Coordinates of C-alpha atoms in Angstrom, one line a residue:
M1 CA 10.9 -17.1 -36.2
N2 CA 12.4 -13.9 -34.9
S3 CA 15.2 -14.2 -37.4
K4 CA 12.8 -13.2 -40.2
I5 CA 11.7 -9.9 -38.7
P6 CA 14.8 -7.9 -39.7
T7 CA 14.4 -9.1 -43.3
A8 CA 10.8 -7.9 -43.5
L9 CA 11.7 -4.6 -42.0
F10 CA 14.5 -4.2 -44.4
L11 CA 12.2 -4.9 -47.4
I12 CA 9.7 -2.2 -46.3
T13 CA 12.5 0.3 -45.6
N14 CA 14.2 -0.5 -48.9
L15 CA 11.0 0.1 -51.0
A16 CA 10.3 3.4 -49.2
A17 CA 13.9 4.5 -49.7
H18 CA 13.9 4.0 -53.4
A19 CA 10.9 6.1 -54.2
G20 CA 9.8 6.6 -57.8
P21 CA 8.2 9.7 -59.3
Y22 CA 4.6 8.8 -58.8
A23 CA 2.2 9.1 -55.9
G24 CA 2.9 6.9 -52.9
A25 CA 0.9 4.7 -50.6
A26 CA -2.3 5.7 -48.9
G27 CA -1.5 8.0 -46.0
T28 CA 1.8 9.3 -47.4
V29 CA 2.4 12.9 -48.5
G30 CA 1.2 13.4 -52.0
S31 CA -0.9 10.2 -52.2
T32 CA -3.9 10.3 -54.4
A33 CA -5.7 7.4 -52.5
I34 CA -9.4 8.1 -51.7
H35 CA -10.9 6.3 -48.7
K36 CA -14.1 4.3 -49.3
D37 CA -16.1 6.6 -46.9
S38 CA -15.1 9.8 -48.7
P39 CA -18.0 12.2 -49.3
L40 CA -16.6 12.6 -52.9
F41 CA -18.5 9.4 -53.9
V42 CA -22.0 10.0 -55.2
N43 CA -22.7 6.6 -56.6
W44 CA -21.3 3.1 -57.3
A45 CA -21.3 0.4 -60.0
N46 CA -24.6 -1.5 -59.8
G47 CA -24.1 -4.2 -62.5
H48 CA -21.8 -5.8 -65.0
L49 CA -22.0 -6.1 -68.8
S50 CA -19.6 -9.0 -69.0
C51 CA -17.1 -10.9 -66.8
E52 CA -14.5 -13.2 -68.3
Y53 CA -12.3 -15.1 -65.9
G54 CA -8.7 -15.8 -66.5
A55 CA -6.7 -18.7 -65.1
D56 CA -6.2 -19.7 -61.5
V57 CA -9.4 -18.5 -59.9
E58 CA -11.5 -20.9 -57.9
A59 CA -15.3 -20.9 -58.0
I60 CA -15.7 -19.3 -54.6
W61 CA -14.2 -16.0 -56.0
R62 CA -16.3 -16.0 -59.2
T63 CA -18.8 -13.5 -57.7
P64 CA -19.2 -10.4 -59.9
T65 CA -22.2 -9.2 -57.8
K66 CA -19.8 -8.5 -55.0
A67 CA -18.3 -5.6 -57.1
Y68 CA -21.7 -3.9 -56.9
G69 CA -22.4 -1.1 -54.5
K70 CA -20.1 0.6 -52.0
A71 CA -16.6 -0.6 -51.3
E72 CA -16.3 -2.9 -48.3
G73 CA -12.5 -2.6 -47.8
T74 CA -12.2 -6.3 -46.9
S75 CA -10.3 -9.2 -48.3
M76 CA -13.3 -11.5 -48.9
D77 CA -16.1 -9.3 -50.4
I78 CA -14.6 -9.2 -53.9
V79 CA -14.8 -10.8 -57.4
C80 CA -11.5 -12.3 -58.5
L81 CA -10.7 -11.9 -62.2
G82 CA -8.0 -14.5 -62.4
N83 CA -4.8 -14.2 -64.3
G84 CA -5.7 -12.3 -67.5
G85 CA -9.4 -12.0 -66.8
S86 CA -11.6 -8.9 -67.2
I87 CA -14.9 -7.4 -66.1
T88 CA -17.0 -4.6 -67.6
L89 CA -19.2 -2.7 -65.1
I90 CA -22.3 -0.5 -65.6
F91 CA -23.6 2.3 -63.5
P92 CA -27.0 3.9 -62.4
L93 CA -26.0 7.1 -64.3
P94 CA -23.2 7.8 -66.7
I95 CA -19.9 9.0 -65.3
R96 CA -18.8 12.5 -66.6
D97 CA -15.6 14.4 -66.8
G98 CA -15.5 16.9 -64.0
A99 CA -12.7 18.7 -62.1
G100 CA -10.1 16.2 -61.0
A101 CA -10.8 12.5 -60.5
D102 CA -14.1 11.2 -61.9
F103 CA -14.2 7.7 -60.5
A104 CA -12.0 5.4 -58.3
I105 CA -11.4 1.6 -58.3
F106 CA -11.0 -0.4 -55.2
E107 CA -8.9 -3.6 -54.9
N108 CA -8.3 -5.8 -51.8
A109 CA -4.5 -5.6 -51.3
I110 CA -3.6 -6.4 -47.7
S111 CA -0.5 -4.2 -47.8
D112 CA 0.8 -1.0 -49.5
Y113 CA 3.1 -3.1 -51.7
F114 CA 1.3 -6.3 -52.7
L115 CA -0.2 -4.7 -55.9
E116 CA -1.9 -6.9 -58.5
L117 CA -2.2 -4.5 -61.4
A118 CA -4.8 -4.1 -64.1
F119 CA -5.5 -1.9 -67.1
V120 CA -8.6 0.4 -67.0
E121 CA -10.7 1.2 -70.0
V122 CA -13.9 3.2 -70.5
S123 CA -16.6 3.5 -73.1
S124 CA -19.6 5.7 -73.8
D125 CA -21.2 3.4 -76.5
G126 CA -20.1 -0.1 -75.4
T127 CA -18.2 -0.6 -78.6
H128 CA -15.2 1.7 -78.5
Y129 CA -13.0 1.4 -75.4
F130 CA -10.2 3.8 -74.4
R131 CA -7.4 2.8 -72.1
F132 CA -5.9 5.1 -69.5
P133 CA -2.2 5.7 -70.0
T134 CA 0.1 3.6 -67.7
A135 CA 3.6 3.7 -66.5
S136 CA 5.7 0.9 -64.9
L137 CA 9.2 1.5 -63.6
T138 CA 9.5 -1.8 -61.8
E139 CA 12.8 -3.1 -63.3
D140 CA 12.8 -6.8 -62.2
P141 CA 10.4 -9.7 -62.1
V142 CA 8.2 -9.9 -59.0
G143 CA 7.5 -13.3 -57.3
P144 CA 4.1 -14.4 -56.3
F145 CA 4.4 -13.0 -52.8
A146 CA 6.8 -10.1 -53.5
D147 CA 6.1 -6.4 -53.7
V148 CA 5.6 -3.5 -56.1
N149 CA 6.5 0.0 -55.1
P150 CA 3.5 2.2 -55.6
T151 CA 5.7 5.2 -56.5
E152 CA 6.9 3.3 -59.5
V153 CA 3.6 2.5 -61.1
D154 CA 0.9 4.9 -62.4
G155 CA -2.4 4.6 -64.3
F156 CA -3.2 1.1 -63.2
A157 CA -6.0 -0.1 -61.0
A158 CA -4.9 -1.5 -57.6
K159 CA -2.3 1.1 -56.7
Y160 CA -3.6 1.2 -53.1
R161 CA -4.4 -1.2 -50.2
Q162 CA -7.9 -2.3 -49.4
G163 CA -10.3 0.4 -48.4
Y164 CA -8.6 3.0 -50.6
G165 CA -9.5 3.7 -54.2
T166 CA -7.3 4.5 -57.1
P167 CA -8.6 7.6 -58.9
F168 CA -9.0 8.1 -62.6
D169 CA -9.5 11.4 -64.4
L170 CA -11.3 11.2 -67.8
S171 CA -9.5 14.4 -69.0
T172 CA -6.3 12.3 -69.3
L173 CA -7.8 10.4 -72.2
P174 CA -7.4 11.6 -75.8
T175 CA -10.2 13.4 -77.5
S176 CA -12.2 11.2 -79.9
A177 CA -15.5 11.3 -81.7
S178 CA -16.0 7.8 -80.4
L179 CA -15.8 8.8 -76.8
D180 CA -18.3 11.1 -75.0
K181 CA -16.5 11.9 -71.8
Q182 CA -19.7 13.3 -70.4
N183 CA -21.5 10.0 -70.8
I184 CA -19.2 7.1 -69.8
R185 CA -21.5 4.1 -69.3
Y186 CA -18.9 1.3 -69.1
V187 CA -15.7 0.8 -67.1
R188 CA -13.6 -2.3 -68.1
I189 CA -10.9 -3.7 -65.8
L190 CA -8.4 -6.1 -67.4
D191 CA -6.0 -8.1 -65.2
I192 CA -2.3 -8.0 -66.2
I193 CA -0.2 -11.1 -66.1
G194 CA 2.9 -9.4 -64.8
T195 CA 5.7 -11.5 -66.3
G196 CA 7.0 -8.5 -68.3
A197 CA 5.5 -9.7 -71.6
T198 CA 2.8 -7.0 -71.3
K199 CA 4.0 -3.5 -71.8
D200 CA 2.9 0.0 -70.4
S201 CA 2.0 2.9 -72.6
L202 CA 5.7 3.6 -73.4
G203 CA 6.6 0.0 -74.2
R204 CA 8.2 -0.9 -70.8
A205 CA 7.7 -4.3 -69.2
I206 CA 5.1 -4.6 -66.5
Y207 CA 5.9 -6.7 -63.5
D208 CA 3.5 -7.6 -60.6
P209 CA 3.2 -10.6 -58.3
T210 CA 3.4 -13.7 -60.5
H211 CA 2.3 -16.5 -60.6
T212 CA -0.6 -16.3 -58.1
T213 CA -3.1 -19.1 -57.8
G214 CA -6.5 -19.9 -56.2
S215 CA -7.5 -16.2 -56.3
G216 CA -5.0 -15.2 -59.0
G217 CA -4.9 -11.8 -60.5
F218 CA -6.9 -8.6 -59.8
D219 CA -9.5 -8.7 -56.9
L220 CA -12.2 -6.1 -57.4
D221 CA -14.0 -4.7 -54.5
A222 CA -15.9 -1.7 -56.1
V223 CA -15.9 1.2 -58.4
G224 CA -17.0 4.5 -56.9
V225 CA -18.3 7.4 -59.0
I226 CA -17.2 11.0 -58.2
H227 CA -18.8 12.9 -61.1
Q228 CA -21.9 11.6 -62.7
N229 CA -24.2 12.9 -65.5
E230 CA -27.6 13.4 -63.9
G231 CA -29.2 14.7 -67.1
T232 CA -32.3 16.8 -67.0
S233 CA -34.8 14.2 -65.8
I234 CA -35.2 11.8 -62.9
T235 CA -35.8 8.1 -63.5
L236 CA -38.8 6.9 -61.6
I237 CA -38.3 3.3 -60.4
K238 CA -41.7 2.6 -58.9
S239 CA -44.9 4.4 -58.0
G240 CA -48.4 3.4 -56.9
L241 CA -50.9 3.0 -54.1
T242 CA -49.9 1.0 -51.0
P243 CA -51.9 0.3 -47.8
Q244 CA -49.8 3.1 -46.2
G245 CA -50.2 5.7 -49.0
F246 CA -48.8 6.6 -52.3
L247 CA -45.3 5.2 -53.0
L248 CA -42.6 7.1 -55.0
R249 CA -39.2 5.5 -55.6
W250 CA -36.7 7.1 -57.9
Q251 CA -33.1 6.8 -59.0
S252 CA -31.0 9.2 -56.8
S253 CA -27.6 10.3 -55.8
R254 CA -26.3 10.2 -52.3
G255 CA -26.3 13.7 -50.8
R256 CA -28.3 15.3 -53.7
T257 CA -31.4 17.3 -52.7
Y258 CA -34.8 16.4 -54.1
R259 CA -38.2 18.1 -53.6
I260 CA -41.5 16.3 -53.6
E261 CA -44.4 18.3 -54.8
T262 CA -48.1 17.7 -55.1
S263 CA -51.0 19.1 -57.1
A264 CA -54.7 18.6 -57.6
D265 CA -54.9 20.0 -61.1
L266 CA -51.3 19.7 -62.6
K267 CA -51.2 23.5 -62.7
S268 CA -50.5 24.6 -59.1
W269 CA -47.8 22.7 -57.3
Q270 CA -47.0 22.7 -53.5
T271 CA -43.9 21.4 -51.8
V272 CA -44.6 18.4 -49.6
E273 CA -41.0 17.7 -48.5
T274 CA -37.4 18.4 -49.4
I275 CA -35.1 15.5 -48.7
T276 CA -31.6 14.3 -49.3
G277 CA -30.8 11.3 -51.5
A278 CA -30.3 8.0 -49.6
A279 CA -27.0 6.2 -49.3
G280 CA -27.8 3.7 -52.0
T281 CA -28.8 4.4 -55.6
T282 CA -32.6 4.9 -55.0
T283 CA -34.7 6.9 -52.6
E284 CA -38.3 6.4 -51.7
R285 CA -41.2 8.0 -49.8
V286 CA -44.7 6.9 -49.0
L287 CA -47.0 9.9 -49.0
P288 CA -50.2 10.0 -47.0
L289 CA -53.5 10.2 -48.9
G290 CA -56.0 12.9 -48.2
N291 CA -59.7 13.0 -49.1
D292 CA -59.1 14.4 -52.6
T293 CA -60.7 12.5 -55.5
K294 CA -57.7 13.3 -57.6
R295 CA -54.1 14.0 -56.5
Y296 CA -50.7 14.1 -58.3
W297 CA -47.2 14.0 -57.1
R298 CA -43.8 14.6 -58.7
V299 CA -40.1 14.6 -57.7
V300 CA -38.0 17.7 -58.6
R301 CA -34.3 18.1 -58.5
P302 CA -33.6 21.8 -57.7

């Protein structure tokens, strides 16, 4: 048993010693990894348009709803795409191109080096998809339990261990009349079978752990939104009388400020409360009823 320890230590040291030109593992100098609890995230994927499983994925992992909401950073709370599978996610509000990274993808890698790679594509209309540029400098095939150096890959999902997201910046995509970078409604993740047959953006072979079974391929935890297009209006989810008062529930962003106002005549409005968006994708308040025969409420985003 102890005879295996030096080999494991040598492997880790060897990978670190032969660093490539790209950002390294989470926690290292220059890493672009974003922790799941970062205040940068304002929203999360809340549904999927499609999910097509590849080979070698058991039924227990065919759970696309586990990719909804905030990243868990665990090994189990994921959807497994299988070898060659894909999933297309949707969001409460469109992603937009802001300063720096615009969204991040979370996988469930249990180490900094066991990286199951995937392409990432986005679309604003659900028809035209644009793939982020990729780079793979891994020179040799990678066995099913072998490692990939994160400094030698770039532009793929799953560059970082569980709990840390791989960021994507929409400004790196080419300008096209078919892509509105301020209204990205769909993010597609496509698992790569890393035998070398699939190529990166410059035609180089892509290698990652192959051939994995049972839960083969990319394991998606979540997709977190950093910049979103909130538009000029607020989407009201539900409103109406309850035994406790008047219910207002609206689509919101975590940390965003909202103001509830009331009026008796739709002309003069008074502020009832100023609140901060809840941790999920909606916020609600139940407002007490007075003795007025007529009363109006509205939600305002300052």
